Amino acid sequence: MASRAPLFLLVICFCCCSGHAKSFIKVVCDTTITGQVAHQSMLTCKVETTQEIPDLNIAVVVWKKPGDDQFLSALDRRPDKKNKFPPGYKVTLNDRTVSLVITDPKVKDEGVYSCLVMTDSGNAETTTYFKVTAKYEAPSVDSIDEKVVPNAHKSLICKATGGYPLGKLRWFDDKNTEWTKSAEPTIVNQTEDGLLEISSKLPLMKLSTSDEYICVVYNASDGKEGSAKIRTDDPDYDPSIQNPSKTSLSAIIAPVLVIGSLIVGLLLALLICRRRSQQQNRRPSTAPLMGTHDMVPNTDQVIDPPPPYCEEFKDNMA
Ligand SMILES: *[C@@H]1O[C@H](CO)[C@@H](O)[C@H](O)[C@H]1NC(C)=O
Ligand SMILES: *[C@@H]1O[C@H](CO)[C@@H](O)[C@H](O)[C@H]1NC(C)=O
């Protein structure tokens, strides 16, 4: 803080004097400089002269953010001056190019910046606008039961976070027909770091025809940044999870069924054979048979022999 005091005096002095001294220099910046959140940015301006000054000596460069009335960072090249930049904002000077390096831009860094240059041939100041952007993360879509919107049984909710400035969410079905007009107005939230969360709700009518919807997130200049699909027939549809488990389940069930029915069949066959051979041993020829055989009036071992496979089967089991 202590190092700022002389600088403020200097700036005040500049303000007072600049009206009197005719300056031969000017600072030229782009009107808008765009940077990305969390990607180092550089605001760069050039010092130009209205007449030839071969050995122009740039003594001081001061960057400020006037909107916040905020001193930012300064480079003082006069003898015996030590420069200590505040964290995140560094001033550089390369020949006649002056820059402010913002190492980790945030949404709050957006705004007007002024660059003041003091030389031995006069002073000049100009402004530039630093525009901050951040890419939205891939959106997420969920399906909820709809209880508020009349005639709708379900609603799809699409949400995209971490972007800046305000983008758009649009809805399409699997035939690329747009449904954005049927969606409710987009809800916008700003998180503490200034980034935006946008969400859109698309109510689905009972007769809605598509079983797949796509939510697409666009940035402020209509560039597509990401999309997400949802199937409405099966809201939990997730091809990466469901397909393998389905196949592995049927791979287990099929052999179990086959082996199980084989075992049951074998047991039944064994039971029938046992019963048949017991009946052959015990049964008097006049005794009625059980079950359907009750209907057979005259049962005889000759008419009703054990099926041949029974003998084979008994041999195999022995
Ligand atoms: C916005 O904030 C509200 C209340 O904090 C929350 O219910 C809603 O889910 C948020 N919306 C988004 C898009 O995050
Ligand atoms: C929007 O996206 C397009 C394409 O990716 C990109 O060129 C443009 O810089 C982005 N604009 C903003 C404001 O993020």
Tab-separated table of C-alpha atoms and ligand atoms in Angstrom:
chain	number	residue	atom	x	y	z
A	1	MET	CA	0.000	0.000	0.000
A	2	ALA	CA	2.788	2.400	0.913
A	3	SER	CA	4.205	2.220	-2.582
A	4	ARG	CA	0.935	3.460	-4.021
A	5	ALA	CA	1.001	6.881	-2.366
A	6	PRO	CA	3.717	8.449	-4.555
A	7	LEU	CA	2.041	6.906	-7.557
A	8	PHE	CA	-1.270	8.551	-6.722
A	9	LEU	CA	0.524	11.872	-6.405
A	10	LEU	CA	2.061	11.227	-9.768
A	11	VAL	CA	-1.322	10.475	-11.312
A	12	ILE	CA	-2.847	13.583	-9.753
A	13	CYS	CA	0.092	15.619	-11.007
A	14	PHE	CA	-0.431	14.154	-14.455
A	15	CYS	CA	-4.082	15.130	-14.369
A	16	CYS	CA	-3.216	18.690	-13.371
A	17	CYS	CA	-0.393	19.136	-15.812
A	18	SER	CA	-1.716	17.396	-18.856
A	19	GLY	CA	-3.986	20.305	-19.613
A	20	HIS	CA	-0.995	22.600	-19.961
A	21	ALA	CA	1.751	20.581	-21.595
A	22	LYS	CA	1.210	19.689	-25.191
A	23	SER	CA	1.754	15.983	-25.621
A	24	PHE	CA	3.272	14.426	-28.685
A	25	ILE	CA	2.304	10.933	-27.771
A	26	LYS	CA	-0.823	8.830	-27.689
A	27	VAL	CA	-1.708	5.342	-26.479
A	28	VAL	CA	-3.542	3.144	-28.942
A	29	CYS	CA	-5.460	0.038	-27.800
A	30	ASP	CA	-8.017	-2.251	-29.372
A	31	THR	CA	-11.454	-1.117	-28.244
A	32	THR	CA	-12.267	-4.627	-26.985
A	33	ILE	CA	-9.941	-7.368	-25.867
A	34	THR	CA	-11.445	-10.788	-25.196
A	35	GLY	CA	-10.077	-13.234	-22.675
A	36	GLN	CA	-11.145	-16.534	-21.221
A	37	VAL	CA	-11.777	-17.234	-17.573
A	38	ALA	CA	-8.796	-19.012	-16.007
A	39	HIS	CA	-6.656	-18.518	-19.145
A	40	GLN	CA	-3.938	-15.875	-18.870
A	41	SER	CA	-4.843	-12.762	-20.835
A	42	MET	CA	-2.884	-9.762	-21.979
A	43	LEU	CA	-4.257	-6.267	-22.554
A	44	THR	CA	-1.847	-4.752	-25.027
A	45	CYS	CA	-1.553	-1.166	-26.244
A	46	LYS	CA	0.989	0.741	-28.304
A	47	VAL	CA	2.595	4.072	-27.585
A	48	GLU	CA	2.603	6.196	-30.729
A	49	THR	CA	4.002	9.628	-31.366
A	50	THR	CA	2.542	12.441	-33.406
A	51	GLN	CA	6.014	13.291	-34.625
A	52	GLU	CA	9.270	11.399	-34.931
A	53	ILE	CA	10.811	10.862	-31.487
A	54	PRO	CA	13.618	8.320	-31.968
A	55	ASP	CA	14.724	8.013	-28.346
A	56	LEU	CA	11.362	8.171	-26.593
A	57	ASN	CA	11.776	7.299	-22.956
A	58	ILE	CA	8.707	5.703	-21.371
A	59	ALA	CA	9.063	6.309	-17.654
A	60	VAL	CA	5.811	5.095	-16.137
A	61	VAL	CA	2.928	2.861	-17.199
A	62	VAL	CA	-0.144	2.710	-14.990
A	63	TRP	CA	-3.125	0.395	-15.539
A	64	LYS	CA	-6.349	1.175	-13.730
A	65	LYS	CA	-9.909	-0.030	-13.741
A	66	PRO	CA	-11.814	3.274	-13.618
A	67	GLY	CA	-15.237	1.691	-13.222
A	68	ASP	CA	-14.156	0.323	-9.864
A	69	ASP	CA	-11.965	3.397	-9.296
A	70	GLN	CA	-9.323	0.828	-8.716
A	71	PHE	CA	-5.608	1.165	-9.085
A	72	LEU	CA	-4.350	-2.043	-10.576
A	73	SER	CA	-0.700	-2.243	-11.397
A	74	ALA	CA	2.082	0.073	-12.466
A	75	LEU	CA	5.543	-0.044	-13.904
A	76	ASP	CA	7.872	2.742	-12.825
A	77	ARG	CA	11.181	2.858	-14.664
A	78	ARG	CA	12.538	6.022	-13.083
A	79	PRO	CA	15.815	5.515	-11.271
A	80	ASP	CA	15.651	4.030	-7.766
A	81	LYS	CA	12.062	2.844	-8.212
A	82	LYS	CA	11.320	-0.742	-7.317
A	83	ASN	CA	8.345	-2.419	-8.895
A	84	LYS	CA	6.199	-4.855	-7.029
A	85	PHE	CA	3.090	-5.960	-8.848
A	86	PRO	CA	-0.061	-6.973	-7.046
A	87	PRO	CA	-0.736	-10.716	-7.444
A	88	GLY	CA	-2.393	-11.547	-10.748
A	89	TYR	CA	-1.760	-8.212	-12.518
A	90	LYS	CA	1.605	-7.482	-14.047
A	91	VAL	CA	2.615	-4.565	-16.269
A	92	THR	CA	5.116	-5.184	-19.026
A	93	LEU	CA	6.854	-2.828	-21.410
A	94	ASN	CA	8.509	-4.017	-24.570
A	95	ASP	CA	9.908	-1.223	-26.747
A	96	ARG	CA	6.725	0.832	-27.282
A	97	THR	CA	4.248	-1.862	-26.430
A	98	VAL	CA	2.666	-1.683	-22.973
A	99	SER	CA	0.690	-4.595	-21.572
A	100	LEU	CA	-1.238	-5.677	-18.550
A	101	VAL	CA	-0.973	-9.413	-17.963
A	102	ILE	CA	-3.923	-10.841	-16.037
A	103	THR	CA	-2.767	-14.270	-14.961
A	104	ASP	CA	-6.098	-15.746	-13.847
A	105	PRO	CA	-9.004	-13.752	-15.314
A	106	LYS	CA	-12.331	-13.968	-13.532
A	107	VAL	CA	-15.746	-12.656	-14.467
A	108	LYS	CA	-15.223	-9.705	-12.120
A	109	ASP	CA	-12.215	-8.640	-14.224
A	110	GLU	CA	-14.512	-7.750	-17.087
A	111	GLY	CA	-14.828	-4.037	-17.730
A	112	VAL	CA	-13.097	-0.864	-18.845
A	113	TYR	CA	-9.378	-0.520	-18.230
A	114	SER	CA	-7.343	2.619	-18.640
A	115	CYS	CA	-3.710	2.750	-19.536
A	116	LEU	CA	-1.679	5.820	-18.631
A	117	VAL	CA	1.764	6.306	-20.097
A	118	MET	CA	4.251	8.965	-18.990
A	119	THR	CA	7.202	9.779	-21.177
A	120	ASP	CA	9.798	12.496	-21.392
A	121	SER	CA	7.854	13.824	-24.370
A	122	GLY	CA	4.489	14.003	-22.685
A	123	ASN	CA	1.793	11.767	-21.256
A	124	ALA	CA	-1.225	10.009	-22.663
A	125	GLU	CA	-4.037	7.842	-21.449
A	126	THR	CA	-6.627	5.716	-23.158
A	127	THR	CA	-9.106	2.974	-22.357
A	128	THR	CA	-9.938	-0.492	-23.579
A	129	TYR	CA	-12.707	-2.941	-22.723
A	130	PHE	CA	-11.769	-6.366	-21.419
A	131	LYS	CA	-14.444	-8.906	-22.252
A	132	VAL	CA	-14.443	-12.209	-20.372
A	133	THR	CA	-15.851	-15.462	-21.698
A	134	ALA	CA	-16.146	-18.947	-20.241
A	135	LYS	CA	-17.227	-22.086	-22.015
A	136	TYR	CA	-20.322	-23.833	-20.698
A	137	GLU	CA	-19.810	-27.357	-19.478
A	138	ALA	CA	-21.687	-30.127	-21.278
A	139	PRO	CA	-25.355	-29.855	-20.261
A	140	SER	CA	-27.246	-32.495	-18.298
A	141	VAL	CA	-30.843	-33.530	-19.032
A	142	ASP	CA	-33.204	-35.157	-16.568
A	143	SER	CA	-36.789	-36.258	-16.781
A	144	ILE	CA	-39.241	-35.426	-13.990
A	145	ASP	CA	-42.918	-36.197	-13.444
A	146	GLU	CA	-44.889	-33.078	-14.311
A	147	LYS	CA	-47.605	-32.038	-11.871
A	148	VAL	CA	-47.930	-28.320	-12.610
A	149	VAL	CA	-48.224	-27.957	-16.375
A	150	PRO	CA	-51.679	-29.095	-17.585
A	151	ASN	CA	-51.751	-32.002	-20.072
A	152	ALA	CA	-48.083	-32.716	-19.550
A	153	HIS	CA	-47.114	-35.993	-17.969
A	154	LYS	CA	-43.375	-35.435	-17.876
A	155	SER	CA	-40.943	-32.564	-18.194
A	156	LEU	CA	-37.363	-32.560	-19.331
A	157	ILE	CA	-34.935	-30.318	-17.506
A	158	CYS	CA	-31.695	-29.271	-19.151
A	159	LYS	CA	-28.979	-27.541	-17.186
A	160	ALA	CA	-25.641	-26.070	-18.241
A	161	THR	CA	-23.168	-24.509	-15.844
A	162	GLY	CA	-19.891	-22.644	-15.741
A	163	GLY	CA	-20.387	-20.356	-18.745
A	164	TYR	CA	-20.204	-16.636	-19.360
A	165	PRO	CA	-21.768	-14.487	-20.725
A	166	LEU	CA	-25.398	-15.579	-21.007
A	167	GLY	CA	-25.895	-18.406	-23.468
A	168	LYS	CA	-28.929	-20.265	-24.782
A	169	LEU	CA	-30.428	-23.707	-24.377
A	170	ARG	CA	-32.342	-25.141	-27.311
A	171	TRP	CA	-34.368	-28.345	-27.655
A	172	PHE	CA	-34.540	-30.692	-30.633
A	173	ASP	CA	-36.146	-34.083	-31.184
A	174	ASP	CA	-34.568	-37.052	-32.931
A	175	LYS	CA	-35.773	-35.700	-36.318
A	176	ASN	CA	-34.024	-32.403	-35.633
A	177	THR	CA	-37.300	-30.502	-35.186
A	178	GLU	CA	-36.848	-27.649	-32.763
A	179	TRP	CA	-39.046	-27.537	-29.628
A	180	THR	CA	-37.479	-24.566	-27.862
A	181	LYS	CA	-40.687	-22.504	-28.219
A	182	SER	CA	-42.533	-25.117	-26.138
A	183	ALA	CA	-40.027	-24.766	-23.321
A	184	GLU	CA	-40.466	-22.481	-20.348
A	185	PRO	CA	-38.281	-19.356	-20.161
A	186	THR	CA	-34.686	-20.143	-19.265
A	187	ILE	CA	-33.764	-19.686	-15.605
A	188	VAL	CA	-30.425	-18.026	-14.978
A	189	ASN	CA	-28.387	-18.196	-11.788
A	190	GLN	CA	-25.040	-16.597	-11.140
A	191	THR	CA	-22.606	-18.450	-8.925
A	192	GLU	CA	-20.210	-16.701	-6.581
A	193	ASP	CA	-17.415	-16.658	-9.155
A	194	GLY	CA	-19.728	-14.840	-11.574
A	195	LEU	CA	-20.226	-17.817	-13.873
A	196	LEU	CA	-23.752	-18.608	-15.006
A	197	GLU	CA	-25.990	-21.654	-14.606
A	198	ILE	CA	-28.822	-21.805	-17.101
A	199	SER	CA	-31.678	-24.258	-17.048
A	200	SER	CA	-34.644	-24.893	-19.324
A	201	LYS	CA	-37.780	-26.978	-18.792
A	202	LEU	CA	-39.550	-28.654	-21.688
A	203	PRO	CA	-42.963	-30.090	-20.708
A	204	LEU	CA	-43.889	-33.240	-22.663
A	205	MET	CA	-47.533	-33.646	-23.662
A	206	LYS	CA	-49.114	-37.082	-23.339
A	207	LEU	CA	-49.099	-37.568	-27.096
A	208	SER	CA	-45.603	-36.298	-27.705
A	209	THR	CA	-44.207	-38.285	-30.542
A	210	SER	CA	-40.457	-38.379	-30.122
A	211	ASP	CA	-38.769	-40.825	-27.814
A	212	GLU	CA	-35.532	-38.896	-27.867
A	213	TYR	CA	-34.781	-35.226	-27.171
A	214	ILE	CA	-31.541	-33.316	-27.443
A	215	CYS	CA	-30.646	-30.227	-25.444
A	216	VAL	CA	-27.964	-28.032	-26.998
A	217	VAL	CA	-26.104	-25.222	-25.234
A	218	TYR	CA	-24.995	-22.224	-27.303
A	219	ASN	CA	-22.672	-19.456	-26.176
A	220	ALA	CA	-23.485	-15.748	-26.403
A	221	SER	CA	-22.325	-15.575	-30.030
A	222	ASP	CA	-24.451	-18.601	-31.024
A	223	GLY	CA	-21.528	-21.034	-31.080
A	224	LYS	CA	-22.566	-24.560	-30.154
A	225	GLU	CA	-20.749	-25.606	-26.990
A	226	GLY	CA	-22.263	-28.941	-26.037
A	227	SER	CA	-25.329	-31.149	-26.088
A	228	ALA	CA	-27.029	-33.941	-24.197
A	229	LYS	CA	-29.610	-36.538	-25.228
A	230	ILE	CA	-32.386	-38.153	-23.270
A	231	ARG	CA	-34.740	-41.000	-24.163
A	232	THR	CA	-38.277	-40.379	-22.974
A	233	ASP	CA	-39.467	-44.001	-23.113
A	234	ASP	CA	-36.829	-44.924	-20.586
A	235	PRO	CA	-35.643	-41.943	-18.553
A	236	ASP	CA	-32.901	-43.971	-16.889
A	237	TYR	CA	-31.620	-45.050	-20.265
A	238	ASP	CA	-27.871	-45.065	-20.218
A	239	PRO	CA	-26.383	-47.180	-22.985
A	240	SER	CA	-23.003	-47.425	-21.275
A	241	ILE	CA	-24.493	-49.007	-18.158
A	242	GLN	CA	-27.608	-50.891	-19.207
A	243	ASN	CA	-26.514	-52.864	-22.242
A	244	PRO	CA	-23.636	-54.808	-20.695
A	245	SER	CA	-25.665	-55.706	-17.594
A	246	LYS	CA	-28.595	-56.863	-19.749
A	247	THR	CA	-26.436	-59.158	-21.848
A	248	SER	CA	-24.576	-60.540	-18.863
A	249	LEU	CA	-27.879	-61.214	-17.117
A	250	SER	CA	-29.303	-63.144	-20.081
A	251	ALA	CA	-25.977	-64.925	-20.434
A	252	ILE	CA	-26.469	-66.209	-16.898
A	253	ILE	CA	-30.206	-66.879	-17.088
A	254	ALA	CA	-30.220	-68.903	-20.323
A	255	PRO	CA	-27.879	-71.726	-19.191
A	256	VAL	CA	-29.520	-71.790	-15.746
A	257	LEU	CA	-32.914	-72.314	-17.390
A	258	VAL	CA	-31.587	-75.010	-19.728
A	259	ILE	CA	-29.714	-76.910	-17.023
A	260	GLY	CA	-32.605	-76.496	-14.581
A	261	SER	CA	-35.176	-77.906	-16.986
A	262	LEU	CA	-32.804	-80.769	-17.851
A	263	ILE	CA	-32.476	-81.681	-14.181
A	264	VAL	CA	-36.244	-81.430	-13.611
A	265	GLY	CA	-36.836	-83.568	-16.708
A	266	LEU	CA	-34.376	-86.205	-15.571
A	267	LEU	CA	-35.899	-86.321	-12.088
A	268	LEU	CA	-39.389	-86.657	-13.557
A	269	ALA	CA	-38.254	-89.432	-15.886
A	270	LEU	CA	-36.594	-91.225	-12.983
A	271	LEU	CA	-39.751	-90.873	-10.883
A	272	ILE	CA	-41.961	-92.228	-13.642
A	273	CYS	CA	-39.655	-95.178	-14.213
A	274	ARG	CA	-39.582	-95.990	-10.511
A	275	ARG	CA	-43.335	-95.820	-10.239
A	276	ARG	CA	-43.844	-97.879	-13.364
A	277	SER	CA	-41.508	-100.647	-12.225
A	278	GLN	CA	-43.097	-100.671	-8.733
A	279	GLN	CA	-46.531	-100.932	-10.311
A	280	GLN	CA	-45.330	-103.759	-12.550
A	281	ASN	CA	-44.056	-105.625	-9.518
A	282	ARG	CA	-47.012	-105.103	-7.234
A	283	ARG	CA	-50.079	-104.574	-9.295
A	284	PRO	CA	-52.612	-107.337	-9.718
A	285	SER	CA	-53.807	-107.324	-13.283
A	286	THR	CA	-57.352	-106.354	-12.291
A	287	ALA	CA	-56.384	-103.307	-10.109
A	288	PRO	CA	-57.221	-99.985	-11.652
A	289	LEU	CA	-54.353	-97.712	-12.588
A	290	MET	CA	-53.864	-94.220	-11.302
A	291	GLY	CA	-54.495	-90.992	-13.126
A	292	THR	CA	-55.529	-91.050	-16.735
A	293	HIS	CA	-55.078	-94.748	-16.780
A	294	ASP	CA	-58.193	-94.991	-14.606
A	295	MET	CA	-60.050	-94.501	-17.814
A	296	VAL	CA	-58.517	-97.559	-19.369
A	297	PRO	CA	-60.902	-100.395	-18.556
A	298	ASN	CA	-58.643	-103.421	-18.956
A	299	THR	CA	-55.078	-102.762	-18.124
A	300	ASP	CA	-52.631	-105.365	-18.964
A	301	GLN	CA	-48.853	-105.403	-18.853
A	302	VAL	CA	-48.846	-106.468	-22.436
A	303	ILE	CA	-51.053	-103.565	-23.510
A	304	ASP	CA	-49.383	-101.047	-21.216
A	305	PRO	CA	-45.654	-101.789	-21.013
A	306	PRO	CA	-43.129	-99.405	-19.519
A	307	PRO	CA	-41.816	-97.137	-22.259
A	308	PRO	CA	-38.557	-98.490	-23.629
A	309	TYR	CA	-36.503	-95.445	-22.708
A	310	CYS	CA	-37.176	-96.276	-19.029
A	311	GLU	CA	-35.128	-99.445	-19.240
A	312	GLU	CA	-32.296	-97.658	-20.950
A	313	PHE	CA	-32.470	-94.887	-18.424
A	314	LYS	CA	-32.389	-97.293	-15.486
A	315	ASP	CA	-29.363	-98.982	-17.001
A	316	ASN	CA	-27.600	-95.667	-17.379
A	317	MET	CA	-28.362	-94.636	-13.818
A	318	ALA	CA	-27.116	-97.965	-12.401
B	1	LIG	C1	-31.047	-21.400	-9.274
B	1	LIG	O1	-31.179	-21.203	-7.894
B	1	LIG	C2	-32.327	-21.801	-7.338
B	1	LIG	C3	-32.393	-21.401	-5.881
B	1	LIG	O2	-31.131	-21.351	-5.310
B	1	LIG	C4	-32.278	-23.306	-7.532
B	1	LIG	O3	-33.445	-23.904	-7.028
B	1	LIG	C5	-32.156	-23.615	-9.006
B	1	LIG	O4	-31.989	-25.001	-9.210
B	1	LIG	C6	-30.976	-22.877	-9.595
B	1	LIG	N1	-30.970	-23.029	-11.019
B	1	LIG	C7	-29.913	-23.505	-11.676
B	1	LIG	C8	-30.011	-23.478	-13.144
B	1	LIG	O5	-28.934	-23.921	-11.113
B	2	LIG	C1	-18.720	-19.162	-29.006
B	2	LIG	O1	-18.306	-20.342	-29.639
B	2	LIG	C2	-17.622	-20.132	-30.856
B	2	LIG	C3	-17.386	-21.487	-31.483
B	2	LIG	O2	-16.884	-22.389	-30.547
B	2	LIG	C4	-16.339	-19.376	-30.551
B	2	LIG	O3	-15.630	-19.140	-31.752
B	2	LIG	C5	-16.685	-18.048	-29.889
B	2	LIG	O4	-15.520	-17.378	-29.513
B	2	LIG	C6	-17.538	-18.284	-28.658
B	2	LIG	N1	-17.986	-17.010	-28.149
B	2	LIG	C7	-18.110	-16.747	-26.856
B	2	LIG	C8	-18.649	-15.421	-26.499
B	2	LIG	O5	-17.784	-17.568	-25.996
